[in-house]
């Protein structure tokens, strides 16, 4: 029925579990993916979309490392947008609206075609742990399945409790039962556990909506894609989303149900995501606002089911229905299913190493919402990192860790294990101090060679990156070496109200001017011919433009990152005795003993550890 022992067992097949299983199997490990329902692999439990602010960068990083999320998203997208295009490239964030059913189907297809990967449908009810080392898992049917490493990606299923008004019932999400047993096993051996909350809006029948009263939200005129591979293509046609608003009348109708709301009557005690609040929370917290945006998002190419983004709620279903019918365009709305809130167990992530392996149990890894994060993208990136590190551990190879200046994934994991989180953690560009380096356009340049070295990214990926780098350098060199005459440049400069040229100068200097774009440069003699002759695609052109126009900012950030890496290189021994350092503040000593940072750089980011505490450690370590 099973191997005698697997290299890696992945528990849960959401976004984290799917990426973990793919990564471990593609690294050559015998892998088993166990889930309660094989029909719901990579289910989009909440919104039918991937990417967004900072999240889009994460999906591109997953793809650059050899993960599947970008490819699946491209193959099943119904709309693509590059957000923040009016700002600098560090803020550009890709987002795709997905076909929910096709997304899950494509994920399953890709996993089934992955070598070294087995599947099993059952609930994991416990862990087999001996001498603080993982040995395998126990199932609800009493099976013991053994493994060298285990990755837990349980999502919202650990003791999940669903709330709709004054009704509550156990469940991992609507229509699926909760998972029990694992939390008790972990708490018994010393893990700290907590509770978190998330929510989802009602799904409605698109045939009952009046779109003429809403504002269309089309995709980009020239859509791009997520994956750097040539397996996928940009969309050639797209579906519109729409936008409408709540009103004071809608808010009054919602308030009628507040006394029956588990958010306000004390039934829900855990903390929900700060940056994705429920509609009742918005009304309560932002009482001065008389309306809130609602995005009306189709769930696929052919389905009539619609996701009401911005109307997440746990209010009674009759209140939800009455209030939503007062929204413009929703006067005749029919519900497919009401919104609800869900509470679930998580484990504060300060109990993890940078590899996402637990400090208490050797060979046990956590990824996704079990670590206190929210979002498909955050979960998927953790799954990939846990899966590949579990595989490397089995192979007795060096762990794979991304630094804060190397990837948003590095920022995410470092934030979690160094600072912890008491509310669902969501990634933002503002969390990354080196976001000019961590752009969505260069994730392959930053990461593919690293993944190729450990055997996750394949050779064709590496060749594509090398070609992109070479062609980018060729174009930048052309601009540096080619001169432009005033008579050719000045008409363009006059048109954009920029000072004109008095004498010939290098194209690179002209291109560096703030208002000059690549489209302007292509009007100059020889530029377009060079681009066509060298067969330069849009990725190369975009990369070259950013390299020229943001060279100073990029270099400054690289210098700052180099300073950080000097502290990153100073390792702290595992058995370091902080009690010896009497000059450390009491708070710093306690935090350092609890989190056990591996480098002086990580120690400096712990809340409560001051620069003077770091100086004390530097002196003690002879630096």
Coordinates of C-alpha atoms in Angstrom, one line a residue:
X1 CA 0.0 0.0 0.0
X2 CA 2.8 2.4 1.0
X3 CA 6.6 2.5 1.0
X4 CA 8.0 1.3 4.3
X5 CA 9.2 4.8 4.8
X6 CA 8.9 8.0 2.8
X7 CA 11.5 10.7 2.7
X8 CA 8.9 13.5 3.1
X9 CA 5.2 13.4 4.1
X10 CA 3.2 16.5 3.4
X11 CA 0.0 16.9 5.4
X12 CA -2.6 19.0 3.7
X13 CA -3.0 19.9 0.0
X14 CA -3.8 23.6 -0.1
X15 CA -1.4 26.1 -1.7
X16 CA 1.4 25.4 0.9
X17 CA 1.0 21.6 0.8
X18 CA 0.9 21.5 -3.0
X19 CA 4.1 23.5 -3.4
X20 CA 5.8 21.6 -0.6
X21 CA 4.9 18.2 -2.2
X22 CA 6.1 19.4 -5.7
X23 CA 9.3 20.8 -4.4
X24 CA 10.2 17.7 -2.3
X25 CA 9.4 15.3 -5.1
X26 CA 11.2 17.4 -7.8
X27 CA 14.3 17.4 -5.5
X28 CA 14.3 13.6 -5.8
X29 CA 12.7 12.7 -2.5
X30 CA 10.0 9.9 -2.1
X31 CA 7.1 12.1 -1.1
X32 CA 3.5 11.4 0.1
X33 CA 0.8 14.0 0.0
X34 CA -2.0 13.3 2.5
X35 CA -5.2 15.3 2.4
X36 CA -8.8 14.8 3.6
X37 CA -10.2 15.3 0.1
X38 CA -8.2 14.8 -3.1
X39 CA -10.9 16.6 -5.0
X40 CA -10.0 19.9 -3.3
X41 CA -6.2 20.1 -4.0
X42 CA -5.1 23.7 -4.1
X43 CA -8.7 24.9 -3.6
X44 CA -9.1 28.7 -3.7
X45 CA -11.0 28.8 -0.4
X46 CA -11.4 32.6 -0.5
X47 CA -10.9 35.0 -3.5
X48 CA -10.4 33.6 -7.0
X49 CA -7.2 35.5 -7.6
X50 CA -3.4 35.2 -7.3
X51 CA -0.9 38.0 -6.8
X52 CA -1.5 41.6 -5.9
X53 CA 0.6 44.1 -3.9
X54 CA 3.8 42.3 -2.9
X55 CA 2.0 39.0 -3.3
X56 CA 2.6 39.1 -7.1
X57 CA 6.3 39.4 -6.4
X58 CA 6.1 36.3 -4.2
X59 CA 4.4 34.3 -7.0
X60 CA 7.1 35.3 -9.4
X61 CA 9.7 34.2 -6.9
X62 CA 8.1 30.9 -6.5
X63 CA 8.2 30.5 -10.3
X64 CA 11.8 31.6 -10.5
X65 CA 12.7 28.9 -7.9
X66 CA 10.9 26.1 -9.9
X67 CA 7.5 26.1 -8.1
X68 CA 4.2 25.6 -9.9
X69 CA 2.0 28.5 -8.7
X70 CA 3.0 30.9 -11.6
X71 CA 2.4 28.3 -14.3
X72 CA -0.9 27.2 -12.9
X73 CA -2.1 30.8 -12.6
X74 CA -1.1 31.6 -16.2
X75 CA -2.9 28.5 -17.5
X76 CA -6.1 29.3 -15.6
X77 CA -6.3 33.1 -15.6
X78 CA -9.3 35.0 -16.8
X79 CA -7.8 38.5 -16.3
X80 CA -4.4 40.0 -15.7
X81 CA -3.4 43.4 -14.3
X82 CA -0.1 44.9 -13.4
X83 CA -0.9 47.0 -10.3
X84 CA 0.8 50.3 -9.3
X85 CA 2.1 50.8 -12.9
X86 CA 2.0 54.6 -12.3
X87 CA 4.6 54.2 -9.6
X88 CA 8.3 53.1 -9.8
X89 CA 9.1 49.5 -10.8
X90 CA 9.7 48.4 -7.2
X91 CA 6.0 48.8 -6.6
X92 CA 4.7 47.1 -9.7
X93 CA 2.7 44.0 -8.7
X94 CA 1.1 41.4 -11.0
X95 CA -2.3 40.1 -10.2
X96 CA -4.5 37.6 -12.1
X97 CA -8.1 36.7 -11.7
X98 CA -8.4 32.9 -11.8
X99 CA -10.9 30.3 -12.9
X100 CA -11.4 28.6 -9.6
X101 CA -12.3 25.2 -10.8
X102 CA -9.7 25.1 -13.6
X103 CA -7.1 26.3 -11.1
X104 CA -7.6 23.3 -8.8
X105 CA -7.8 21.0 -11.7
X106 CA -4.5 22.2 -13.3
X107 CA -2.8 21.9 -9.9
X108 CA -3.9 18.3 -9.6
X109 CA -2.9 17.5 -13.1
X110 CA 0.6 19.0 -12.6
X111 CA 1.1 17.1 -9.3
X112 CA -0.1 13.8 -10.8
X113 CA 2.6 14.2 -13.5
X114 CA 5.3 14.8 -10.9
X115 CA 7.7 11.9 -10.4
X116 CA 8.3 10.6 -6.8
X117 CA 4.9 11.8 -5.6
X118 CA 2.2 9.6 -4.1
X119 CA -1.2 10.6 -2.8
X120 CA -3.5 9.4 0.0
X121 CA -6.9 10.6 1.1
X122 CA -7.5 10.5 4.8
X123 CA -7.3 12.7 7.9
X124 CA -4.0 12.8 9.8
X125 CA -5.0 12.6 13.5
X126 CA -1.6 12.6 15.1
X127 CA 2.2 12.5 14.8
X128 CA 4.7 9.8 15.6
X129 CA 7.5 11.5 17.5
X130 CA 10.3 9.7 19.3
X131 CA 13.1 11.4 21.3
X132 CA 12.1 14.8 19.8
X133 CA 12.5 13.4 16.3
X134 CA 9.6 13.0 13.8
X135 CA 9.0 9.4 12.7
X136 CA 5.8 9.7 10.8
X137 CA 2.0 10.3 11.1
X138 CA -1.1 8.5 12.4
X139 CA -4.3 8.6 10.5
X140 CA -8.0 8.5 11.6
X141 CA -8.2 4.9 10.4
X142 CA -5.3 3.9 12.7
X143 CA -2.6 3.7 10.0
X144 CA 1.0 4.5 10.9
X145 CA 2.9 5.9 7.9
X146 CA 6.6 6.5 8.5
X147 CA 8.8 9.3 7.1
X148 CA 12.2 10.9 7.7
X149 CA 10.6 14.3 7.6
X150 CA 7.0 15.7 7.8
X151 CA 5.7 19.0 6.6
X152 CA 2.4 20.2 8.2
X153 CA 0.3 22.6 6.0
X154 CA -3.1 22.3 7.7
X155 CA -4.5 25.7 6.7
X156 CA -7.6 26.6 8.6
X157 CA -8.5 22.9 9.4
X158 CA -6.8 22.5 12.9
X159 CA -9.8 22.5 15.2
X160 CA -11.6 24.8 12.7
X161 CA -14.8 26.5 13.9
X162 CA -17.1 28.2 11.4
X163 CA -19.3 31.1 12.5
X164 CA -22.4 32.5 10.7
X165 CA -24.3 34.8 13.0
X166 CA -25.3 32.9 16.2
X167 CA -24.7 29.6 14.5
X168 CA -21.3 27.8 14.8
X169 CA -20.1 24.4 13.8
X170 CA -16.8 22.6 13.3
X171 CA -15.2 22.7 9.9
X172 CA -12.0 23.5 8.0
X173 CA -14.0 25.4 5.4
X174 CA -17.7 25.3 4.4
X175 CA -18.8 21.8 3.6
X176 CA -15.6 20.1 5.0
X177 CA -14.9 18.8 8.5
X178 CA -12.2 20.1 10.8
X179 CA -8.9 18.2 11.6
X180 CA -8.4 17.1 15.2
X181 CA -5.6 15.5 17.1
X182 CA -2.5 17.2 15.8
X183 CA -2.7 20.3 18.0
X184 CA -3.1 18.2 21.1
X185 CA 0.0 16.1 20.2
X186 CA 2.1 19.2 19.6
X187 CA 1.0 21.0 22.8
X188 CA 1.7 17.9 24.8
X189 CA 5.4 17.9 23.8
X190 CA 5.8 21.6 24.5
X191 CA 4.6 23.7 21.5
X192 CA 2.8 26.9 22.1
X193 CA -0.5 27.2 20.2
X194 CA -3.0 30.0 19.6
X195 CA -6.1 30.8 17.7
X196 CA -6.7 33.1 14.6
X197 CA -9.6 34.1 12.5
X198 CA -10.3 34.7 8.9
X199 CA -13.4 35.2 6.9
X200 CA -15.0 35.1 3.5
X201 CA -17.8 36.9 1.7
X202 CA -21.0 35.4 0.2
X203 CA -20.9 33.9 -3.3
X204 CA -23.8 35.0 -5.5
X205 CA -25.5 34.2 -8.8
X206 CA -24.1 36.6 -11.5
X207 CA -27.3 36.2 -13.5
X208 CA -29.2 38.1 -10.7
X209 CA -26.9 41.2 -10.9
X210 CA -27.4 44.4 -12.8
X211 CA -23.9 45.2 -14.2
X212 CA -25.1 48.3 -15.9
X213 CA -25.2 50.0 -12.5
X214 CA -21.5 49.1 -11.8
X215 CA -18.2 50.3 -13.1
X216 CA -16.3 47.8 -15.3
X217 CA -12.8 46.8 -14.2
X218 CA -11.1 45.4 -17.3
X219 CA -7.7 43.7 -17.4
X220 CA -4.6 45.3 -18.9
X221 CA -4.7 46.2 -22.6
X222 CA -1.5 44.3 -23.1
X223 CA -1.5 41.6 -20.4
X224 CA 1.7 40.0 -19.2
X225 CA 2.0 36.7 -17.3
X226 CA 3.5 35.3 -14.1
X227 CA 5.8 32.5 -15.2
X228 CA 9.2 33.2 -16.7
X229 CA 9.0 29.8 -18.5
X230 CA 7.9 29.5 -22.1
X231 CA 5.2 26.9 -21.1
X232 CA 2.6 29.6 -20.8
X233 CA 1.4 32.5 -22.9
X234 CA -0.3 35.9 -22.0
X235 CA -4.1 36.0 -22.2
X236 CA -5.5 37.0 -25.6
X237 CA -9.0 37.7 -24.2
X238 CA -10.2 38.5 -20.7
X239 CA -13.3 38.8 -18.5
X240 CA -14.1 42.0 -16.8
X241 CA -14.6 42.4 -13.1
X242 CA -16.9 45.2 -11.8
X243 CA -16.9 47.7 -9.0
X244 CA -19.8 49.1 -6.9
X245 CA -20.2 50.6 -3.4
X246 CA -22.0 50.1 -0.1
X247 CA -23.9 53.1 1.3
X248 CA -25.1 54.5 4.6
X249 CA -28.4 52.6 4.1
X250 CA -26.4 49.3 3.6
X251 CA -24.4 50.1 6.8
X252 CA -27.6 50.7 8.8
X253 CA -29.0 47.4 7.6
X254 CA -25.8 45.6 8.6
X255 CA -25.7 47.3 12.0
X256 CA -29.1 45.7 12.8
X257 CA -27.4 42.4 13.0
X258 CA -24.4 43.5 15.1
X259 CA -25.9 42.1 18.4
X260 CA -26.1 38.7 16.7
X261 CA -22.6 39.0 15.2
X262 CA -19.9 36.7 16.7
X263 CA -17.5 39.5 16.1
X264 CA -19.2 41.7 18.7
X265 CA -21.0 39.4 21.1
X266 CA -17.7 37.7 22.3
X267 CA -18.2 34.4 20.5
X268 CA -15.1 35.1 18.3
X269 CA -12.2 35.9 20.6
X270 CA -9.3 35.4 18.1
X271 CA -7.8 38.1 15.9
X272 CA -8.6 38.5 12.2
X273 CA -6.4 40.0 9.4
X274 CA -5.9 43.7 10.0
X275 CA -5.6 44.5 6.3
X276 CA -8.6 42.4 5.1
X277 CA -11.3 43.2 7.7
X278 CA -14.9 42.0 7.5
X279 CA -17.6 44.5 6.4
X280 CA -18.9 44.8 9.9
X281 CA -15.4 45.5 11.2
X282 CA -14.9 48.2 8.5
X283 CA -18.2 49.9 9.5
X284 CA -17.2 49.8 13.2
X285 CA -13.6 50.9 12.7
X286 CA -14.2 53.5 10.0
X287 CA -17.4 55.0 11.2
X288 CA -16.7 58.3 9.3
X289 CA -16.8 56.6 5.9
X290 CA -20.3 56.4 4.3
X291 CA -19.4 53.9 1.7
X292 CA -16.9 51.1 0.9
X293 CA -15.8 49.6 -2.4
X294 CA -17.0 46.2 -3.5
X295 CA -15.3 44.3 -6.3
X296 CA -17.5 41.9 -8.2
X297 CA -15.3 39.1 -9.4
X298 CA -16.4 36.2 -11.7
X299 CA -15.2 32.8 -10.5
X300 CA -14.4 31.5 -13.9
X301 CA -14.8 31.6 -17.7
X302 CA -18.2 29.8 -17.8
X303 CA -19.6 29.7 -14.2
X304 CA -22.2 32.3 -13.1
X305 CA -20.9 32.2 -9.5
X306 CA -19.5 35.5 -8.4
X307 CA -17.3 36.5 -5.5
X308 CA -18.2 39.7 -3.7
X309 CA -14.7 41.0 -2.7
X310 CA -14.9 43.5 0.2
X311 CA -18.0 42.0 1.8
X312 CA -16.4 39.4 4.0
X313 CA -18.8 38.8 7.0
X314 CA -19.9 36.5 9.7
X315 CA -23.2 38.2 10.2
X316 CA -26.4 36.1 10.1
X317 CA -27.3 35.0 6.6
X318 CA -30.6 37.0 6.6
X319 CA -28.7 40.2 7.5
X320 CA -26.2 39.5 4.8
X321 CA -28.9 39.0 2.2
X322 CA -31.0 42.0 3.2
X323 CA -27.9 44.4 3.3
X324 CA -26.4 43.1 0.0
X325 CA -29.8 43.7 -1.8
X326 CA -29.5 47.4 -0.9
X327 CA -26.2 47.6 -2.8
X328 CA -26.4 49.2 -6.3
X329 CA -26.6 46.4 -8.9
X330 CA -27.5 43.8 -6.3
X331 CA -31.2 44.6 -5.9
X332 CA -32.3 41.2 -7.1
X333 CA -29.3 39.2 -5.9
X334 CA -29.5 35.5 -5.3
X335 CA -27.1 33.7 -2.9
X336 CA -25.1 30.6 -3.7
X337 CA -23.7 30.5 -0.2
X338 CA -23.4 33.0 2.7
X339 CA -20.2 34.5 4.0
X340 CA -18.7 33.1 7.2
X341 CA -15.8 33.5 9.6
X342 CA -13.6 30.7 10.7
X343 CA -11.4 30.3 13.8
X344 CA -8.5 27.8 13.7
X345 CA -5.3 26.8 15.6
X346 CA -1.9 28.2 14.7
X347 CA 1.6 27.9 16.2
X348 CA 3.5 31.1 16.8
X349 CA 6.3 31.0 14.2
X350 CA 9.1 32.0 16.6
X351 CA 9.2 28.3 17.3
X352 CA 10.8 27.7 13.9
X353 CA 14.2 27.9 12.3
X354 CA 14.8 29.8 9.0
X355 CA 14.3 26.5 7.2
X356 CA 10.8 26.3 8.7
X357 CA 11.8 23.2 10.6
X358 CA 10.6 23.3 14.2
X359 CA 13.1 23.9 17.0
X360 CA 11.5 21.3 19.3
X361 CA 11.1 18.4 16.9
X362 CA 13.8 17.4 14.4
X363 CA 12.5 16.8 10.9
X364 CA 9.1 18.5 11.5
X365 CA 8.3 21.5 9.3
X366 CA 5.4 24.0 9.4
X367 CA 4.2 26.0 6.4
X368 CA 1.2 28.3 5.7
X369 CA -1.6 29.4 8.0
X370 CA -0.3 27.1 10.7
X371 CA 2.5 29.7 11.0
X372 CA 0.0 32.6 11.4
X373 CA 0.0 33.9 7.8
X374 CA -2.9 34.7 5.5
X375 CA -3.0 34.5 1.7
X376 CA -2.4 31.8 -0.9
X377 CA 0.9 33.4 -2.0
X378 CA 2.4 33.6 1.5
X379 CA 1.3 30.0 2.1
X380 CA 2.7 28.7 -1.2
X381 CA 6.1 30.3 -0.7
X382 CA 6.4 28.7 2.7
X383 CA 5.4 25.3 1.4
X384 CA 8.0 25.5 -1.3
X385 CA 10.7 26.4 1.2
X386 CA 9.7 23.8 3.7
X387 CA 9.4 21.1 1.0
X388 CA 12.8 21.7 -0.5
X389 CA 14.5 22.0 2.9
X390 CA 12.9 18.8 4.1
X391 CA 14.3 17.1 1.0
X392 CA 17.7 18.6 1.5
X393 CA 17.7 17.4 5.1
X394 CA 17.0 13.9 4.0
X395 CA 19.8 14.1 1.5
X396 CA 22.1 15.5 4.3
X397 CA 22.8 18.6 2.3
X398 CA 23.1 22.2 3.4
X399 CA 19.8 24.0 4.1
X400 CA 18.5 26.6 1.6
X401 CA 17.8 29.9 3.2
X402 CA 16.9 33.2 1.5
X403 CA 18.1 36.5 3.0
X404 CA 16.0 39.6 3.3
X405 CA 17.9 41.3 0.5
X406 CA 17.4 38.3 -1.8
X407 CA 13.6 37.7 -1.9
X408 CA 10.3 38.7 -0.4
X409 CA 10.1 35.1 0.6
X410 CA 13.2 35.8 2.7
X411 CA 11.5 38.8 4.3
X412 CA 8.4 36.8 5.0
X413 CA 10.2 33.9 6.8
X414 CA 12.6 36.2 8.7
X415 CA 9.7 38.4 9.9
X416 CA 7.8 35.3 11.1
X417 CA 10.5 33.6 13.0
X418 CA 12.2 36.7 14.3
X419 CA 9.3 38.9 15.2
X420 CA 6.4 36.4 15.4
X421 CA 2.8 37.5 14.7
X422 CA -0.3 37.8 16.8
X423 CA -2.6 38.5 13.9
X424 CA -2.7 37.0 10.4
X425 CA 0.5 38.1 8.6
X426 CA 0.2 39.5 5.2
X427 CA 3.0 40.6 2.9
X428 CA 3.3 44.2 1.8
X429 CA 6.0 46.0 -0.2
X430 CA 6.6 48.2 2.9
X431 CA 7.8 45.2 4.9
X432 CA 10.8 44.8 2.5
X433 CA 13.6 47.3 3.2
X434 CA 15.3 46.4 -0.1
X435 CA 12.2 46.4 -2.4
X436 CA 14.1 48.2 -5.1
X437 CA 16.2 45.1 -5.4
X438 CA 13.3 42.7 -5.0
X439 CA 11.2 43.7 -8.0
X440 CA 8.8 41.4 -9.8
X441 CA 10.7 41.8 -13.1
X442 CA 14.0 40.3 -11.8
X443 CA 12.9 37.4 -9.6
X444 CA 14.4 35.0 -12.1
X445 CA 17.7 36.9 -12.2
X446 CA 17.8 36.9 -8.3
X447 CA 16.8 33.3 -7.7
X448 CA 16.9 30.8 -10.5
X449 CA 20.6 30.2 -10.3
X450 CA 20.2 29.4 -6.6
X451 CA 17.4 26.9 -7.3
X452 CA 19.4 25.4 -10.2
X453 CA 22.4 24.8 -7.9
X454 CA 20.3 22.7 -5.4
X455 CA 18.5 20.8 -8.2
X456 CA 15.0 22.4 -8.1
X457 CA 15.0 24.7 -11.2
X458 CA 15.8 22.8 -14.4
X459 CA 18.5 23.6 -17.0
X460 CA 16.1 25.2 -19.5
X461 CA 15.1 27.8 -16.8
X462 CA 18.8 28.6 -16.2
X463 CA 19.4 29.0 -19.9
X464 CA 16.5 31.4 -20.2
X465 CA 17.8 33.6 -17.4
X466 CA 21.3 33.7 -18.9
X467 CA 19.9 34.7 -22.3
X468 CA 17.8 37.4 -20.6
X469 CA 20.9 38.7 -18.7
X470 CA 23.1 38.7 -21.8
X471 CA 20.6 40.4 -24.0
X472 CA 19.9 43.0 -21.4
X473 CA 23.6 43.8 -21.1
X474 CA 23.8 44.0 -24.9
X475 CA 21.1 46.7 -25.0
X476 CA 22.5 48.7 -22.1
X477 CA 26.0 48.5 -23.7
X478 CA 24.5 49.8 -26.9
X479 CA 23.0 52.8 -25.1
X480 CA 26.3 53.5 -23.4
X481 CA 28.4 53.3 -26.6
X482 CA 26.0 55.0 -29.1
X483 CA 25.8 58.8 -29.4
X484 CA 22.7 60.8 -30.3
X485 CA 22.7 64.1 -32.1
X486 CA 20.8 67.2 -30.8
X487 CA 18.8 67.4 -34.1
X488 CA 17.4 63.8 -33.4
X489 CA 16.8 64.2 -29.7
X490 CA 15.6 67.7 -29.3
X491 CA 12.1 67.3 -30.9
X492 CA 11.4 64.6 -28.3
X493 CA 12.8 66.7 -25.5
X494 CA 10.8 69.7 -26.5
X495 CA 7.6 67.6 -26.7
X496 CA 8.0 66.5 -23.0
X497 CA 9.2 70.0 -21.9
X498 CA 12.7 68.8 -21.0
X499 CA 15.8 70.9 -21.6
X500 CA 17.3 70.4 -25.1
X501 CA 20.7 69.2 -26.0
X502 CA 23.5 71.5 -27.2
X503 CA 25.9 68.9 -28.4
X504 CA 26.0 65.1 -29.1
X505 CA 25.9 62.8 -26.1
X506 CA 25.6 59.2 -25.3
X507 CA 22.1 57.6 -25.5
X508 CA 22.5 56.2 -22.0
X509 CA 22.7 59.8 -20.5
X510 CA 19.6 60.8 -22.5
X511 CA 17.7 57.7 -21.4
X512 CA 18.5 58.4 -17.8
X513 CA 16.4 61.6 -17.8
X514 CA 13.2 61.2 -15.7
X515 CA 10.6 61.7 -18.5
X516 CA 12.3 59.8 -21.2
X517 CA 10.9 56.3 -21.9
X518 CA 11.9 53.4 -24.1
X519 CA 9.2 54.4 -26.5
X520 CA 10.9 57.8 -26.9
X521 CA 14.3 56.1 -27.4
X522 CA 12.9 53.9 -30.1
X523 CA 12.2 57.0 -32.1
X524 CA 15.9 57.7 -32.4
X525 CA 17.9 56.5 -35.4
X526 CA 19.2 53.0 -35.1
X527 CA 17.5 52.0 -31.8
X528 CA 14.5 50.1 -33.2
X529 CA 16.7 48.4 -35.8
X530 CA 19.1 47.2 -33.1
X531 CA 16.2 45.9 -31.0
X532 CA 14.7 44.0 -33.9
X533 CA 18.1 42.7 -35.1
X534 CA 19.0 41.4 -31.7
X535 CA 15.5 39.9 -31.3
X536 CA 14.9 41.5 -27.9
X537 CA 11.6 40.6 -26.2
X538 CA 9.6 42.7 -23.8
X539 CA 11.2 41.2 -20.7
X540 CA 14.6 42.3 -21.9
X541 CA 13.4 45.7 -22.9
X542 CA 11.8 46.3 -19.5
X543 CA 14.9 45.0 -17.7
X544 CA 17.2 47.3 -19.6
X545 CA 15.0 50.3 -19.1
X546 CA 14.9 49.7 -15.3
X547 CA 18.7 49.2 -15.2
X548 CA 19.3 52.5 -17.0
X549 CA 16.7 54.7 -15.2
X550 CA 17.1 53.4 -11.7
X551 CA 20.9 52.6 -11.7
X552 CA 21.6 55.0 -8.8
X553 CA 18.8 53.8 -6.6
X554 CA 19.7 50.1 -7.2
X555 CA 23.4 50.7 -6.4
X556 CA 22.5 52.5 -3.2
X557 CA 20.3 49.7 -2.0
X558 CA 23.0 47.1 -2.9
X559 CA 25.4 49.0 -0.7
X560 CA 23.0 49.0 2.2
X561 CA 22.3 45.3 1.7
X562 CA 26.1 44.6 1.8
X563 CA 26.2 46.3 5.2
X564 CA 23.4 44.1 6.4
X565 CA 25.2 41.0 5.2
X566 CA 28.3 41.8 7.3
X567 CA 26.2 41.2 10.4
X568 CA 24.5 38.3 8.6
X569 CA 28.0 36.6 8.3
X570 CA 28.5 36.7 12.1
X571 CA 27.1 33.4 13.3
X572 CA 25.8 32.9 16.9
X573 CA 26.6 29.5 18.2
X574 CA 23.6 27.2 19.0
X575 CA 24.5 26.9 22.7
X576 CA 25.4 30.6 23.2
X577 CA 24.9 31.6 26.9
X578 CA 23.2 35.0 27.0
X579 CA 23.2 35.0 30.8
X580 CA 27.0 35.6 30.7
X581 CA 26.4 39.0 29.1
X582 CA 25.4 41.0 32.2
X583 CA 25.3 44.2 30.1
X584 CA 22.4 43.0 28.0
X585 CA 19.0 44.4 28.9
X586 CA 16.7 42.0 30.7
X587 CA 14.2 42.1 27.8
X588 CA 16.9 41.5 25.2
X589 CA 18.3 38.5 27.1
X590 CA 14.8 36.9 27.4
X591 CA 14.0 37.5 23.7
X592 CA 17.3 36.2 22.5
X593 CA 17.1 33.1 24.7
X594 CA 13.5 32.4 23.4
X595 CA 14.1 33.0 19.7
X596 CA 17.7 31.8 19.5
X597 CA 18.8 33.8 16.5
X598 CA 21.4 32.2 14.2
X599 CA 23.2 35.4 13.2
X600 CA 23.8 38.9 14.7
X601 CA 21.8 40.4 11.9
X602 CA 18.7 38.4 12.9
X603 CA 19.3 39.3 16.5
X604 CA 19.3 43.0 15.6
X605 CA 15.7 42.6 14.1
X606 CA 14.2 41.1 17.3
X607 CA 11.7 43.5 18.9
X608 CA 13.2 44.6 22.3
X609 CA 16.9 44.1 21.2
X610 CA 18.5 47.5 21.0
X611 CA 21.6 48.7 19.0
X612 CA 23.5 48.8 22.3
X613 CA 22.6 45.1 23.0
X614 CA 24.1 44.3 19.6
X615 CA 27.2 46.3 20.4
X616 CA 27.6 44.3 23.6
X617 CA 27.4 41.0 21.6
X618 CA 29.9 42.3 19.0
X619 CA 32.4 43.1 21.7
X620 CA 31.9 39.8 23.5
X621 CA 32.3 37.9 20.1
X622 CA 35.5 39.8 19.4
X623 CA 34.2 41.7 16.4

